[in-house]
PDB file of C-alpha atoms in Angstrom:
ATOM      1  CA  PRO A  24     131.282 152.191  94.185  1.00  0.00           C
ATOM      2  CA  LEU A  25     133.858 151.310  91.974  1.00  0.00           C
ATOM      3  CA  GLY A  26     134.478 147.390  91.645  1.00  0.00           C
ATOM      4  CA  ARG A  27     138.027 146.033  92.583  1.00  0.00           C
ATOM      5  CA  THR A  28     138.632 145.841  88.536  1.00  0.00           C
ATOM      6  CA  SER A  29     137.975 149.320  88.022  1.00  0.00           C
ATOM      7  CA  LEU A  30     139.998 150.487  91.588  1.00  0.00           C
ATOM      8  CA  GLU A  31     143.159 148.773  90.155  1.00  0.00           C
ATOM      9  CA  ALA A  32     142.830 150.114  86.706  1.00  0.00           C
ATOM     10  CA  ARG A  33     142.507 153.292  88.209  1.00  0.00           C
ATOM     11  CA  ILE A  34     145.547 152.926  90.646  1.00  0.00           C
ATOM     12  CA  ASN A  35     147.513 151.681  87.497  1.00  0.00           C
ATOM     13  CA  GLN A  36     146.584 154.434  86.038  1.00  0.00           C
ATOM     14  CA  ALA A  37     147.619 156.878  87.936  1.00  0.00           C
ATOM     15  CA  LEU A  38     150.609 155.403  88.997  1.00  0.00           C
ATOM     16  CA  GLY A  39     151.727 155.824  84.943  1.00  0.00           C
ATOM     17  CA  GLN A  40     150.885 159.510  85.437  1.00  0.00           C
ATOM     18  CA  ARG A  41     152.406 160.677  88.674  1.00  0.00           C
ATOM     19  CA  GLY A  42     155.315 161.694  87.580  1.00  0.00           C
ATOM     20  CA  LEU A  43     157.205 163.495  90.695  1.00  0.00           C
ATOM     21  CA  SER A  44     154.091 163.729  92.852  1.00  0.00           C
ATOM     22  CA  LEU A  45     154.347 161.216  96.286  1.00  0.00           C
ATOM     23  CA  ARG A  46     150.142 161.400  96.151  1.00  0.00           C
ATOM     24  CA  PHE A  47     147.836 159.687  94.208  1.00  0.00           C
ATOM     25  CA  PRO A  48     144.367 161.817  92.750  1.00  0.00           C
ATOM     26  CA  LYS A  49     142.698 162.872  95.498  1.00  0.00           C
ATOM     27  CA  GLY A  50     139.269 161.076  95.538  1.00  0.00           C
ATOM     28  CA  LEU A  51     141.743 157.845  95.535  1.00  0.00           C
ATOM     29  CA  GLU A  52     143.463 158.610  98.181  1.00  0.00           C
ATOM     30  CA  GLU A  53     140.904 159.179 100.243  1.00  0.00           C
ATOM     31  CA  ARG A  54     139.226 156.115  99.189  1.00  0.00           C
ATOM     32  CA  PHE A  55     142.350 154.149 100.321  1.00  0.00           C
ATOM     33  CA  ILE A  56     142.719 155.515 103.543  1.00  0.00           C
ATOM     34  CA  ARG A  57     138.715 155.307 104.623  1.00  0.00           C
ATOM     35  CA  GLY A  58     139.387 151.177 103.358  1.00  0.00           C
ATOM     36  CA  THR A  59     141.912 150.870 105.730  1.00  0.00           C
ATOM     37  CA  ASP A  60     142.171 152.731 108.210  1.00  0.00           C
ATOM     38  CA  ALA A  61     140.337 150.966 111.108  1.00  0.00           C
ATOM     39  CA  ALA A  62     142.977 147.781 110.151  1.00  0.00           C
ATOM     40  CA  ARG A  63     145.745 150.337 110.601  1.00  0.00           C
ATOM     41  CA  GLN A  64     144.354 151.779 113.670  1.00  0.00           C
ATOM     42  CA  ARG A  65     144.922 148.267 115.354  1.00  0.00           C
ATOM     43  CA  LEU A  66     147.753 147.656 114.086  1.00  0.00           C
ATOM     44  CA  VAL A  67     149.415 150.833 115.462  1.00  0.00           C
ATOM     45  CA  ALA A  68     148.023 150.657 118.664  1.00  0.00           C
ATOM     46  CA  ARG A  69     149.551 146.617 119.228  1.00  0.00           C
ATOM     47  CA  ARG A  70     153.088 147.655 117.763  1.00  0.00           C
ATOM     48  CA  SER A  71     153.209 150.685 120.106  1.00  0.00           C
ATOM     49  CA  VAL A  72     153.010 148.710 122.824  1.00  0.00           C
ATOM     50  CA  VAL A  73     155.648 146.837 121.964  1.00  0.00           C
ATOM     51  CA  GLY A  74     157.610 149.703 120.621  1.00  0.00           C
ATOM     52  CA  ALA A  75     157.149 150.884 124.257  1.00  0.00           C
ATOM     53  CA  LEU A  76     158.138 148.355 125.667  1.00  0.00           C
ATOM     54  CA  LEU A  77     161.225 147.618 123.839  1.00  0.00           C
ATOM     55  CA  TYR A  78     161.954 151.613 124.144  1.00  0.00           C
ATOM     56  CA  ALA A  79     161.740 151.083 127.971  1.00  0.00           C
ATOM     57  CA  GLY A  80     164.038 148.172 127.456  1.00  0.00           C
ATOM     58  CA  MET A  81     166.890 150.222 126.647  1.00  0.00           C
ATOM     59  CA  LEU A  82     167.725 150.895 130.326  1.00  0.00           C
ATOM     60  CA  LEU A  83     169.448 148.144 130.216  1.00  0.00           C
ATOM     61  CA  ALA A  84     171.966 149.800 127.716  1.00  0.00           C
ATOM     62  CA  ASP A  85     171.801 153.175 129.485  1.00  0.00           C
ATOM     63  CA  VAL A  86     173.416 151.072 132.701  1.00  0.00           C
ATOM     64  CA  PHE A  87     176.266 150.052 130.669  1.00  0.00           C
ATOM     65  CA  LEU A  88     176.814 153.010 128.451  1.00  0.00           C
ATOM     66  CA  VAL A  89     175.652 155.919 130.354  1.00  0.00           C
ATOM     67  CA  PRO A  90     176.011 154.526 133.889  1.00  0.00           C
ATOM     68  CA  ASP A  91     176.120 158.271 135.139  1.00  0.00           C
ATOM     69  CA  ARG A  92     173.262 159.141 133.557  1.00  0.00           C
ATOM     70  CA  LEU A  93     170.780 155.935 135.002  1.00  0.00           C
ATOM     71  CA  GLN A  94     168.623 157.987 137.143  1.00  0.00           C
ATOM     72  CA  VAL A  95     167.732 160.293 134.172  1.00  0.00           C
ATOM     73  CA  ALA A  96     167.047 157.863 132.027  1.00  0.00           C
ATOM     74  CA  ILE A  97     164.709 155.885 134.389  1.00  0.00           C
ATOM     75  CA  PHE A  98     162.695 158.793 135.233  1.00  0.00           C
ATOM     76  CA  LEU A  99     162.570 159.800 131.284  1.00  0.00           C
ATOM     77  CA  ARG A 100     161.973 156.334 130.204  1.00  0.00           C
ATOM     78  CA  LEU A 101     159.169 155.169 132.599  1.00  0.00           C
ATOM     79  CA  VAL A 102     158.015 158.255 134.320  1.00  0.00           C
ATOM     80  CA  ILE A 103     157.428 160.353 130.571  1.00  0.00           C
ATOM     81  CA  PHE A 104     157.631 158.324 127.750  1.00  0.00           C
ATOM     82  CA  LEU A 105     156.010 155.043 128.927  1.00  0.00           C
ATOM     83  CA  PRO A 106     152.308 157.361 130.142  1.00  0.00           C
ATOM     84  CA  CYS A 107     152.831 159.283 126.805  1.00  0.00           C
ATOM     85  CA  CYS A 108     153.534 156.419 124.646  1.00  0.00           C
ATOM     86  CA  LEU A 109     149.794 155.200 126.383  1.00  0.00           C
ATOM     87  CA  ALA A 110     148.325 158.227 126.706  1.00  0.00           C
ATOM     88  CA  GLY A 111     149.087 158.312 122.630  1.00  0.00           C
ATOM     89  CA  ILE A 112     147.538 154.919 121.851  1.00  0.00           C
ATOM     90  CA  TRP A 113     144.243 156.212 124.069  1.00  0.00           C
ATOM     91  CA  LEU A 114     144.287 159.048 121.602  1.00  0.00           C
ATOM     92  CA  LEU A 115     144.897 157.042 118.797  1.00  0.00           C
ATOM     93  CA  LYS A 116     141.461 155.931 118.612  1.00  0.00           C
ATOM     94  CA  ARG A 117     139.651 159.158 119.458  1.00  0.00           C
ATOM     95  CA  LEU A 118     141.542 161.363 116.445  1.00  0.00           C
ATOM     96  CA  ARG A 119     139.054 161.595 113.947  1.00  0.00           C
ATOM     97  CA  LYS A 120     141.540 162.443 111.306  1.00  0.00           C
ATOM     98  CA  PRO A 121     144.206 159.936 109.827  1.00  0.00           C
ATOM     99  CA  VAL A 122     146.473 162.458 109.318  1.00  0.00           C
ATOM    100  CA  TRP A 123     146.016 163.511 113.027  1.00  0.00           C
ATOM    101  CA  ARG A 124     147.159 160.277 113.962  1.00  0.00           C
ATOM    102  CA  GLU A 125     150.243 159.733 112.115  1.00  0.00           C
ATOM    103  CA  TRP A 126     151.715 162.841 113.456  1.00  0.00           C
ATOM    104  CA  LEU A 127     150.993 161.984 116.502  1.00  0.00           C
ATOM    105  CA  LEU A 128     153.162 158.794 115.707  1.00  0.00           C
ATOM    106  CA  GLY A 129     156.032 161.294 114.782  1.00  0.00           C
ATOM    107  CA  PHE A 130     155.662 163.177 117.760  1.00  0.00           C
ATOM    108  CA  ASN A 131     156.373 160.300 119.987  1.00  0.00           C
ATOM    109  CA  GLY A 132     159.248 158.844 117.809  1.00  0.00           C
ATOM    110  CA  ILE A 133     160.804 163.156 118.316  1.00  0.00           C
ATOM    111  CA  LEU A 134     159.905 162.371 121.981  1.00  0.00           C
ATOM    112  CA  ALA A 135     161.910 159.213 122.470  1.00  0.00           C
ATOM    113  CA  THR A 136     164.573 160.474 120.843  1.00  0.00           C
ATOM    114  CA  VAL A 137     164.573 163.750 122.231  1.00  0.00           C
ATOM    115  CA  ILE A 138     165.015 161.566 125.326  1.00  0.00           C
ATOM    116  CA  CYS A 139     167.626 159.960 124.026  1.00  0.00           C
ATOM    117  CA  LEU A 140     169.690 162.586 123.630  1.00  0.00           C
ATOM    118  CA  VAL A 141     169.125 163.854 127.252  1.00  0.00           C
ATOM    119  CA  VAL A 142     170.245 161.070 128.622  1.00  0.00           C
ATOM    120  CA  THR A 143     173.397 160.635 126.115  1.00  0.00           C
ATOM    121  CA  ILE A 144     174.893 163.870 125.664  1.00  0.00           C
ATOM    122  CA  PRO A 145     175.815 165.177 128.759  1.00  0.00           C
ATOM    123  CA  SER A 146     177.113 161.741 130.020  1.00  0.00           C
ATOM    124  CA  THR A 147     181.234 161.462 130.627  1.00  0.00           C
ATOM    125  CA  SER A 148     180.868 157.934 129.937  1.00  0.00           C
ATOM    126  CA  PRO A 149     183.533 156.926 127.148  1.00  0.00           C
ATOM    127  CA  TRP A 150     180.645 154.904 125.678  1.00  0.00           C
ATOM    128  CA  ALA A 151     177.793 157.378 125.648  1.00  0.00           C
ATOM    129  CA  SER A 152     178.885 159.104 121.640  1.00  0.00           C
ATOM    130  CA  ALA A 153     178.855 154.849 120.895  1.00  0.00           C
ATOM    131  CA  TYR A 154     175.021 154.962 122.007  1.00  0.00           C
ATOM    132  CA  LEU A 155     173.517 157.854 119.627  1.00  0.00           C
ATOM    133  CA  GLY A 156     173.743 154.686 116.950  1.00  0.00           C
ATOM    134  CA  ALA A 157     170.611 153.676 119.383  1.00  0.00           C
ATOM    135  CA  LEU A 158     168.836 156.605 117.795  1.00  0.00           C
ATOM    136  CA  ALA A 159     168.927 154.300 114.403  1.00  0.00           C
ATOM    137  CA  LEU A 160     166.365 151.790 116.273  1.00  0.00           C
ATOM    138  CA  ILE A 161     163.795 154.677 115.963  1.00  0.00           C
ATOM    139  CA  VAL A 162     164.117 155.109 113.033  1.00  0.00           C
ATOM    140  CA  VAL A 163     163.917 151.274 111.924  1.00  0.00           C
ATOM    141  CA  TYR A 164     161.027 151.019 114.317  1.00  0.00           C
ATOM    142  CA  SER A 165     159.337 154.111 113.002  1.00  0.00           C
ATOM    143  CA  GLU A 166     159.977 153.409 109.191  1.00  0.00           C
ATOM    144  CA  SER A 167     159.677 149.580 108.992  1.00  0.00           C
ATOM    145  CA  VAL A 168     157.406 148.438 111.772  1.00  0.00           C
ATOM    146  CA  LEU A 169     155.068 151.060 112.208  1.00  0.00           C
ATOM    147  CA  ARG A 170     155.234 152.262 108.291  1.00  0.00           C
ATOM    148  CA  MET A 171     154.585 156.137 109.048  1.00  0.00           C
ATOM    149  CA  ARG A 172     153.731 158.189 105.812  1.00  0.00           C
ATOM    150  CA  PHE A 173     155.903 160.175 104.431  1.00  0.00           C
ATOM    151  CA  LEU A 174     155.728 164.131 106.254  1.00  0.00           C
ATOM    152  CA  PRO A 175     155.959 162.852 109.776  1.00  0.00           C
ATOM    153  CA  ALA A 176     158.794 159.878 109.008  1.00  0.00           C
ATOM    154  CA  ALA A 177     160.677 162.606 107.013  1.00  0.00           C
ATOM    155  CA  ALA A 178     159.994 165.238 110.375  1.00  0.00           C
ATOM    156  CA  LEU A 179     161.222 162.044 112.401  1.00  0.00           C
ATOM    157  CA  CYS A 180     164.524 161.780 110.967  1.00  0.00           C
ATOM    158  CA  VAL A 181     165.663 165.059 110.267  1.00  0.00           C
ATOM    159  CA  VAL A 182     165.617 165.640 114.104  1.00  0.00           C
ATOM    160  CA  ILE A 183     167.203 162.503 114.464  1.00  0.00           C
ATOM    161  CA  CYS A 184     170.073 163.078 112.008  1.00  0.00           C
ATOM    162  CA  ALA A 185     170.557 166.868 113.809  1.00  0.00           C
ATOM    163  CA  GLY A 186     170.200 165.308 117.391  1.00  0.00           C
ATOM    164  CA  GLN A 187     173.081 163.159 116.169  1.00  0.00           C
ATOM    165  CA  LEU A 188     175.480 165.813 114.442  1.00  0.00           C
ATOM    166  CA  TYR A 189     174.852 167.889 117.749  1.00  0.00           C
ATOM    167  CA  GLY A 190     175.857 165.228 120.008  1.00  0.00           C
ATOM    168  CA  LEU A 191     178.375 163.838 117.486  1.00  0.00           C
ATOM    169  CA  LEU A 192     179.827 167.671 117.300  1.00  0.00           C
ATOM    170  CA  THR A 193     179.273 168.440 121.198  1.00  0.00           C
ATOM    171  CA  MET A 194     179.862 165.219 123.402  1.00  0.00           C
ATOM    172  CA  PRO A 195     183.896 164.904 125.111  1.00  0.00           C
ATOM    173  CA  HIS A 196     184.438 161.554 123.947  1.00  0.00           C
ATOM    174  CA  VAL A 197     183.830 161.066 120.542  1.00  0.00           C
TER     175      VAL A 197
END
């Protein structure tokens, strides 16, 4: 067991020798994950509940921006997404490996993105293309509130960018 000063010295040394790598040496990274795992699980569980409620609250925007798709939005957001999110919170505490939990968060963000796209892209509302901007909320929430790890966050960003591009190229009111 290393003392705090020794650990700080190892961290500073690793930062200086890292180069282009996005990771610390394996032992140091594993120690950090083990040391912060319980607090991270609690943080993610609390923030996921808030995120699910905020996402359901996007129904208010659906009323004004894509009223022709409101029934689909209600079904997808309340009947599909909310139960998936609650199941994800339950599963977060049961997955042993932190990397699996991080990918679960990424999957949840991708599901939220796909639902937004399914609601928005087929809409005939003249405001539907503006609603593609709501995808930025998913990025902000996932990256700043949940603070996802790099690879799941990068996968989510790729899906969001591809979805926005597809929507902009195919929607009639752009």
